[in-house]
Each structure stands twice: as structure tokens, then as C-alpha cells.
Short mmCIF file of C-alpha atoms in Angstrom, two decimals:
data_model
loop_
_atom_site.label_atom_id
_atom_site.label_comp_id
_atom_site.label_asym_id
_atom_site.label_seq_id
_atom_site.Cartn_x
_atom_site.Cartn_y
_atom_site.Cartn_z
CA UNK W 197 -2.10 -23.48 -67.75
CA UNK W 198 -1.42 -26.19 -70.57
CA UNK W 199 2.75 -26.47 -71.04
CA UNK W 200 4.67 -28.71 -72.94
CA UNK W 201 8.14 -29.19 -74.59
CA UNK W 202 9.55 -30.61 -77.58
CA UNK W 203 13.29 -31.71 -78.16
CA UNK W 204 13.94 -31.75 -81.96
CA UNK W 205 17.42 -33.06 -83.03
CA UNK W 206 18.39 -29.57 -85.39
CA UNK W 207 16.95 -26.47 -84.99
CA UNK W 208 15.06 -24.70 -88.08
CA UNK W 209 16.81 -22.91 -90.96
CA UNK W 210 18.20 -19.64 -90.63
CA UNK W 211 14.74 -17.04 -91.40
CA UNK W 212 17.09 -15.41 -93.90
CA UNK W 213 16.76 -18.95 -95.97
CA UNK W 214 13.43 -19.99 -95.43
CA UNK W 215 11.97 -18.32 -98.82
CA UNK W 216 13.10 -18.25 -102.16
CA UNK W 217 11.90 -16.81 -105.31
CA UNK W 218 11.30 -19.25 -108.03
CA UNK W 219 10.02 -17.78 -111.62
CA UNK W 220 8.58 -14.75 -109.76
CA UNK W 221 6.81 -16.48 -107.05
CA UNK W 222 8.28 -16.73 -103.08
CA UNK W 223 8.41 -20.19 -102.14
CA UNK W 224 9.66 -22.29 -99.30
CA UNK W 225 13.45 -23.17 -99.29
CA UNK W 226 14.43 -26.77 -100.23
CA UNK W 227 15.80 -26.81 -97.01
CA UNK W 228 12.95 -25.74 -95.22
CA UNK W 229 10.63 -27.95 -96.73
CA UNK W 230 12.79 -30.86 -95.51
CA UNK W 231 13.34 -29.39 -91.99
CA UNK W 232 9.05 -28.90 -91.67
CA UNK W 233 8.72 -32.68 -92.50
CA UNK W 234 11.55 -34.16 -90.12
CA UNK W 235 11.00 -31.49 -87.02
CA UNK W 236 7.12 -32.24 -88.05
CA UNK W 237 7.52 -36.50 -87.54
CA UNK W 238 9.68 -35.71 -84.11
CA UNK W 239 6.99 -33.32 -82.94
CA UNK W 240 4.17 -35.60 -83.48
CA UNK W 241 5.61 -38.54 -82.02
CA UNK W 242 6.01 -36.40 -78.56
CA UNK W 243 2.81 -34.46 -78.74
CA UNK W 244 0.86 -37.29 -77.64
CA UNK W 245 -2.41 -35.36 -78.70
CA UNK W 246 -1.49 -32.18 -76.83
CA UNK W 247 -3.23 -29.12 -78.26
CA UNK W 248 -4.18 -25.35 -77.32
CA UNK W 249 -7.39 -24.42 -77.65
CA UNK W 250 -8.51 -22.03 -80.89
CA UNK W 251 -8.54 -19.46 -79.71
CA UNK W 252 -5.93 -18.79 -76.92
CA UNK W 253 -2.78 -16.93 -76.21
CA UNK W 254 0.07 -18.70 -75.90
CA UNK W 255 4.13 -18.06 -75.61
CA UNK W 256 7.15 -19.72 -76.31
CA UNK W 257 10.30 -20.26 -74.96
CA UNK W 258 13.39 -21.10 -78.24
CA UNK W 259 16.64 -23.20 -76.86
CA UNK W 260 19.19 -23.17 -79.87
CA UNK W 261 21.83 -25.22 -79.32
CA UNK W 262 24.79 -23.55 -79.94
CA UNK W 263 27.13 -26.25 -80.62
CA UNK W 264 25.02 -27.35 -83.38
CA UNK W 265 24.31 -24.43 -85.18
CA UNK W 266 25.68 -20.71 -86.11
CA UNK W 267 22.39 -19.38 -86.77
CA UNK W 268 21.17 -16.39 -84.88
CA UNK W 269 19.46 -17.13 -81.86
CA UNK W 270 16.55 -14.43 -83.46
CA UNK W 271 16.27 -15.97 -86.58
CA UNK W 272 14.88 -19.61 -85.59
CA UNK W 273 11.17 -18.29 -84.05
CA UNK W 274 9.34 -17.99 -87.67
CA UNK W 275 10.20 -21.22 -88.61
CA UNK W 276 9.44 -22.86 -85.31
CA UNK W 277 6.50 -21.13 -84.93
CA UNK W 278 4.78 -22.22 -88.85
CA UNK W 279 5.92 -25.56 -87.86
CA UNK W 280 3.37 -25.67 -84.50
CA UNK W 281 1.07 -23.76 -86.28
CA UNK W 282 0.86 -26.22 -88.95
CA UNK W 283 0.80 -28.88 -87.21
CA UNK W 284 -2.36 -27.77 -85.62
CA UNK W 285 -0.74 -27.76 -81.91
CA UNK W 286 -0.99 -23.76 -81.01
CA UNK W 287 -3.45 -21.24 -82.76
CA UNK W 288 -2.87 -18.67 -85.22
CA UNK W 289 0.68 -16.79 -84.27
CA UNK W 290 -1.38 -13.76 -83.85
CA UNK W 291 -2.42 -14.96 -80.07
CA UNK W 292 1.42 -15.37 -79.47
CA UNK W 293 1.85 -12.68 -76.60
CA UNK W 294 5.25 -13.86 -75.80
CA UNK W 295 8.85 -15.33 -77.25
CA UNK W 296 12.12 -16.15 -75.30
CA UNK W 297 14.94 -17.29 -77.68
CA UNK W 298 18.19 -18.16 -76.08
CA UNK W 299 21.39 -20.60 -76.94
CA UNK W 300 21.89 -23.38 -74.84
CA UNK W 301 24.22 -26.08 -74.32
CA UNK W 302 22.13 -29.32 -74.79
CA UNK W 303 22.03 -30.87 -78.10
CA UNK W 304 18.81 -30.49 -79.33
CA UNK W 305 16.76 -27.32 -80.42
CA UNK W 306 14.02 -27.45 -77.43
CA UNK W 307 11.14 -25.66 -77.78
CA UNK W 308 8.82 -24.80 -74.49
CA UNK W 309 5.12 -23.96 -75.20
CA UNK W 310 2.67 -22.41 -72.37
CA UNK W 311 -0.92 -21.67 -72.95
CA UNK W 312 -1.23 -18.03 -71.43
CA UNK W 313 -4.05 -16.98 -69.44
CA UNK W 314 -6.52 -15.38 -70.72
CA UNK W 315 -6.71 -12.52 -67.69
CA UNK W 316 -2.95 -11.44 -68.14
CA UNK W 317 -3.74 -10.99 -71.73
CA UNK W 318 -7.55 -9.43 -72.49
CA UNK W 319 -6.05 -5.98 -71.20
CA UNK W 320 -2.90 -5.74 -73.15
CA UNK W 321 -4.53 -7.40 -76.59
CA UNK W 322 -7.67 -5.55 -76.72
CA UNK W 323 -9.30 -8.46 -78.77
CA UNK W 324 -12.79 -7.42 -80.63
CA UNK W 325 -15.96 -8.62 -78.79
CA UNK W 326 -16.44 -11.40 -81.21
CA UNK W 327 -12.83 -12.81 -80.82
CA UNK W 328 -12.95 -11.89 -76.56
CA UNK W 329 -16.00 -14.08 -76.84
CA UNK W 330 -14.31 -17.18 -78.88
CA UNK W 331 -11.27 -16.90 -76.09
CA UNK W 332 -13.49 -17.26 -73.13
CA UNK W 333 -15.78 -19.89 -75.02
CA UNK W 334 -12.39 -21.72 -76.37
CA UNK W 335 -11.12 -21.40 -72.24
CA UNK W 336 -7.69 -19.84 -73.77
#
């Protein structure tokens, strides 16, 4: 089972900010924009090459620390989530079988990332043949 964890110094905008609608087209917040590329620099430099494989299930586990923020503790997983996603460290969020979000009392918003295995998951998902096949192949 692959696992690791990245400390980032503030946690991601509230998902109730995170789009905007500019001249009739939904966009990324200012703010967001600027979170993705600072969270995305801290990220890489603790990564150290670590990636799931495409395809695999995978779940996450959200610290929000609560001394540094007032945003609900259920409104930090989209951002964090397009943010690993983009970065090309997990697959598509559609193999995430599994979030825990909870506040915390360390300083940094910590995000825990475990590569599921692929037994505890082909029951309950119910992938097509093509995709059960790219799972097995990927080892996710």
C-alpha cells in the first residue's frame, strides 16, 4: 500500500469561493489560483517523485488546522483534491473510494494519501471490464 503525507502551510479556499463567474463564464477564484500555485511548489518539493498508479483507488485523510482557518472542515476536500490531481500525484478523483476531513491542532493543513487496494474495492466499485483490467495491469 503506497502512503504519503504532505504538510502545506494554509489550507485551500473555502469550496464556496473557489469559482467565480466572469462575463458569463465560471472561472477559478483569484484566490484559488494563487493557493494551487503556492500549495502546488510545497507539494512538489515533498513528493520526492511519489505517484499512484493510473489507474488505482486511493483515499484521503484532510487535517484543517483550526487555529488557522474558519473554513468548514467539509469544504477544503475539492480543492485539495484538484490540487493532487493536477499535479499528477493520484488519478482521476473518480477512483477516490474514501475521505476523512477533520480539524486539528498543528499548524499546517496536512493532507494523508493511501493507495487502496484493489481487492477491498473491485466489489463495492463495480468498474467495467476494460477499466477492472487497467487497475490490475496499473497494480492499483
Amino acid at each position: 500500500m503506497n502512503q504519503i503525507t504532505f504538510h502545506i502551510e494554509d489550507p485551500p479556499p473555502s469550496a464556496n469561493t473557489i469559482w467565480r463567474t466572469y462575463k458569463g463564464r465560471t472561472v477559478k477564484s483569484a484566490e484559488y489560483q494563487a493557493w494551487l500555485v503556492k500549495a502546488g511548489w510545497e507539494v512538489k518539493a515533498q513528493a520526492k517523485g511519489f505517484k499512484l498508479p493510473d489507474p488505482s483507488y486511493w483515499s484521503t485523510k484532510l487535517y484543517l488546522p483550526r487555529r488557522k482557518t474558519r473554513v468548514d472542515v467539509d469544504n477544503c476536500a475539492k480543492g485539495a483534491h484538484d490540487l493532487l490531481k493536477t499535479l499528477g500525484i493520484v488519478p482521476d478523483d473518480r477512483f477516490l473510494v474514501r475521505t476523512t476531513q477533520l480539524y486539528w491542532t498543528g499548524d499546517t493543513f496536512k493532507i494523508e494519501i493511501t493507495g487502496e487496494r484493489l481487492e477491498d474495492w473491485l466489489p463495492i466499485m463495480n468498474p467495467s471490464r476494460d477499466v477492472e483490467r487497467r487497475l490490475r495491469s496499473a497494480g492499483g
